[in-house]
Amino acid sequence: MFTATHRVQFHETDMAGIVHFSNFYRYMEEAEHAYLRSLGLSVSMTRPDGSVIGWPRVRAQCTFEAPAYFEDVIEIRLKLMRKGVKSLTFEVEFYRDERRLARGSLKTACCIVAHGQPLVSIPIPEDIDVKFVEEPAESA
Amino acid sequence: MFTATHRVQFHETDMAGIVHFSNFYRYMEEAEHAYLRSLGLSVSMTRPDGSVIGWPRVRAQCTFEAPAYFEDVIEIRLKLMRKGVKSLTFEVEFYRDERRLARGSLKTACCIVAHGQPLVSIPIPEDIDVKFVEEPAESA
Amino acid sequence: MFTATHRVQFHETDMAGIVHFSNFYRYMEEAEHAYLRSLGLSVSMTRPDGSVIGWPRVRAQCTFEAPAYFEDVIEIRLKLMRKGVKSLTFEVEFYRDERRLARGSLKTACCIVAHGQPLVSIPIPEDIDVKFVEEPAESA
Amino acid sequence: MFTATHRVQFHETDMAGIVHFSNFYRYMEEAEHAYLRSLGLSVSMTRPDGSVIGWPRVRAQCTFEAPAYFEDVIEIRLKLMRKGVKSLTFEVEFYRDERRLARGSLKTACCIVAHGQPLVSIPIPEDIDVKFVEEPAESA
C-alpha cells in the first residue's frame, strides 16, 4: 500500500460545507502520481525515441461514506490491484484519522500520447516497473 | 431521457490536451441539476420548516471511451433509472455528435443538510416529484 | 462590447455559500474565448507553417463587489480596450440582472506555444483581426 | 514573510502544458490560509456568540512572468502589507527555485458570514492577531 496525504483547501469545498465529490477523483490521481514519483517515474514520460507515454483513465468509481471538511488532512491509501499487459488497476481508500470517508478504484491504460492525435494503447514498457511499495506518506 | 449540453472550456483541459477526467463527474452533476431545474426543483431546497434538503452523492462511476477536446459541445444524456425511498440513481452518457465519449452512473441520497451537522438521510418528500422527462437541451 | 453568459454550477460554490473568487478569472477567460469564437478565431490556432499560437495571460485582476450564488445566470461583459503590437487588454464586468458583481481586466500576449519549449512572444498576425463587436449573448 | 509550498498537480495544468493561470489565485489563498493556521486561526471561525467570521476577497491581481509545470514545487511567499480596521492586504510572490514565476496581491475583508444573508463587514476583532511571521514552509 502507498499512502499520500492531502489537506483540504477552501476552494475544494462547496455550498453544502463539504468537499465537492469530484475532488475525490482528483485526490485519487494525486496519490497515483505520488506513487509513480516514489518509484522514480512520472505519469508523463518522454521515451528515448521522443514519443510521450501517458496514462489516460479508463474507468474511475468512488463510493462516498462520510463528508470531508475544510482543513481536514485526508490520507489516501492506494493499492495496485492488477498489472495487466496494457493497464493498471488501483484500489483507493480515503481516511481522516481512523474514519474511512470513501473508497474507489481507478483503471488507467498505457498509451502513446501525441497532441492532436488519437491515443494509441501499448503494452506497458518493461522499464516502467510498478510494484507494491511500502512508503512513508508524501504530501500530495 | 433528459439532455443538457456543455461547451468544453480551456480550464477544463489538461496537459494531455484533453478534458481532465474529473470534469466528467462535474458535467454529470450539471446535467442532474439542469434536470431538477426543468422540473421546477433545485438540488438545494429550503423546506417550509426551515430545514434544507440536499442530495449528497453516494456513488459515482464513469468509463471513458474517447477524449473530449477544447470547444467541443458535449451532450449529456441523463436517465433516471431508479427512484428509491431515499435515493435516486441516474445513468449518464456523454456524446460529441454521434460519438459516445463516456458513460457512467450517479446515485444520490435525499438528506437534511445543516452546516456543521452530520447529514441525515430521509425519505424523498412526496412533493419532490422527479420523473422521466423529454426535454429540449438546456445549456448546462 | 461582447457579452457571454454563464450559469453558476454547484461545484463553483464554496463553503461560504457563494461562488469561489477564483472562478471569476475562469469566467473572464470563457468570455474572451467566446469573443474569439464569435470572430471565427480560437485561442489555440495552428498556423499554416505548423506552429501554434496561444495567448498566455500576462496579468489579470478582479475587484469583487457582491457575491454570486448557485444557479445565478451571470452576464460577462467584455471590452477590448487596447490592441498592442503583441498583446490585447480587455476590461470585464460581471452582472446578475442589473447588479454589478465584479469588474476586472485581463492582458494576454500573442505567443508561439510549443510543448516543452519556452513561450515566444510575437507580433499579432494581421489575419487575427480582433475588433469591437456588438454580438448577442452566447452561453459560455 | 510566510512561506507555503504547493506541488503542481496534473489537473491544474491545461492544454498549453502549463498551470492554468486561475490556479495561482487558489495558491495565493492556500498560502493565506496556511498563514492563518500557523497563527492558530482559521479563515472560517465561529465566535462565542455563534456568528461566523469569514474573509471574502475584495480584490486579487496577479502578473505572470514564467509558466509553472506539472510536478513543480512552487514556493508561495506571503507578506502582510497592511492591516486595516476591516481588511487585510497581502503581497504574494511565486517562485520555483530562484526563478520568480508570478507576483500579485490579495485584499480580504473581515465579515460576518451567514448562509443566505448579505455579508456584513466588521472591524477585525482584537483577538484575531495577525502579524508578520517568520515560519518554516508548510506544504499547502
Coordinates of C-alpha atoms in Angstrom, one line a residue, chain D residues 23-134:
Chain D
N23 CA -4.8 28.3 -10.1
F24 CA -2.4 31.0 -9.0
Y25 CA -5.3 32.7 -7.2
R26 CA -6.0 29.4 -5.5
Y27 CA -2.4 29.0 -4.5
M28 CA -2.5 32.6 -3.1
E29 CA -5.4 31.7 -0.9
E30 CA -3.8 28.4 0.1
A31 CA -0.9 30.4 1.4
E32 CA -3.1 32.9 3.2
H33 CA -5.0 30.0 5.0
A34 CA -1.7 28.3 5.9
Y35 CA -0.5 31.6 7.4
L36 CA -3.7 31.9 9.5
R37 CA -3.3 28.3 10.5
S38 CA 0.2 29.0 11.6
L39 CA -1.2 31.6 14.0
G40 CA -3.8 29.2 15.4
L41 CA -6.5 30.9 13.4
S42 CA -8.8 29.8 10.5
V43 CA -10.4 31.6 7.6
S44 CA -13.8 30.4 8.9
M45 CA -14.2 31.0 12.7
T46 CA -17.2 30.6 14.9
R47 CA -17.4 33.3 17.5
P48 CA -18.6 32.7 21.1
D49 CA -21.9 34.3 20.1
G50 CA -22.4 31.7 17.4
S51 CA -21.7 34.1 14.5
V52 CA -19.2 33.0 11.8
I53 CA -16.4 35.3 10.6
G54 CA -15.1 34.9 7.1
W55 CA -12.8 36.8 4.9
P56 CA -14.3 37.3 1.4
R57 CA -12.0 38.6 -1.2
V58 CA -12.2 42.3 -2.1
R59 CA -9.6 42.3 -4.8
A60 CA -7.0 40.0 -6.2
Q61 CA -4.5 40.5 -9.0
C62 CA -1.6 38.6 -10.4
T63 CA 1.1 39.3 -13.0
F64 CA 2.5 36.2 -14.7
E65 CA 6.3 36.1 -15.5
A66 CA 7.0 32.5 -16.3
P67 CA 5.0 29.3 -16.6
A68 CA 4.8 26.6 -14.0
Y69 CA 4.7 22.9 -14.9
F70 CA 3.4 19.6 -13.7
E71 CA 5.2 18.4 -10.6
D72 CA 6.9 21.7 -10.0
V73 CA 7.2 22.6 -6.3
I74 CA 6.1 26.2 -6.1
E75 CA 7.1 28.4 -3.2
I76 CA 4.4 30.9 -2.3
R77 CA 5.8 33.9 -0.3
L78 CA 3.2 35.9 1.5
K79 CA 3.7 39.3 3.1
L80 CA 1.0 41.0 5.2
M81 CA 1.4 44.6 3.8
R82 CA -1.4 46.3 5.6
K83 CA -3.8 45.6 8.5
G84 CA -6.7 48.0 8.1
V85 CA -9.6 48.4 10.5
K86 CA -11.7 45.9 8.5
S87 CA -9.4 44.4 5.9
L88 CA -6.0 42.8 5.3
T89 CA -3.8 43.3 2.3
F90 CA -1.2 40.7 1.3
E91 CA 1.5 40.7 -1.3
V92 CA 2.4 37.4 -2.8
E93 CA 5.3 36.1 -4.9
F94 CA 5.5 32.7 -6.5
Y95 CA 8.9 31.0 -7.0
R96 CA 10.3 27.8 -8.4
D97 CA 13.8 27.6 -7.0
E98 CA 15.2 31.0 -7.6
R99 CA 13.0 31.9 -10.5
R100 CA 10.1 34.1 -9.8
L101 CA 7.0 32.9 -11.7
A102 CA 4.4 35.4 -10.7
R103 CA 3.6 38.2 -8.2
G104 CA 0.3 39.6 -7.0
S105 CA -1.8 40.9 -4.2
L106 CA -4.9 40.0 -2.3
K107 CA -7.2 42.2 -0.2
T108 CA -9.7 40.5 2.1
A109 CA -12.4 42.0 4.3
C110 CA -13.5 40.8 7.7
C111 CA -17.2 39.9 7.6
I112 CA -20.0 38.2 9.4
V113 CA -21.0 35.4 7.1
A114 CA -24.4 33.8 7.4
H115 CA -25.8 31.5 4.8
G116 CA -28.4 33.2 2.6
Q117 CA -27.6 36.6 4.2
P118 CA -25.7 39.5 2.8
L119 CA -22.1 39.7 4.0
V120 CA -21.7 42.3 6.8
S121 CA -18.3 43.9 7.0
I122 CA -17.0 44.4 10.6
P123 CA -13.8 45.7 12.3
I124 CA -11.3 42.9 12.8
P125 CA -11.8 41.5 16.3
E126 CA -8.8 42.2 18.6
D127 CA -8.2 38.5 19.3
I128 CA -7.6 37.9 15.6
D129 CA -4.0 38.8 16.0
V130 CA -2.4 38.7 12.5
K131 CA 1.2 39.8 12.3
F132 CA 4.4 39.4 10.4
V133 CA 5.8 36.0 11.0
E134 CA 8.9 34.1 10.1

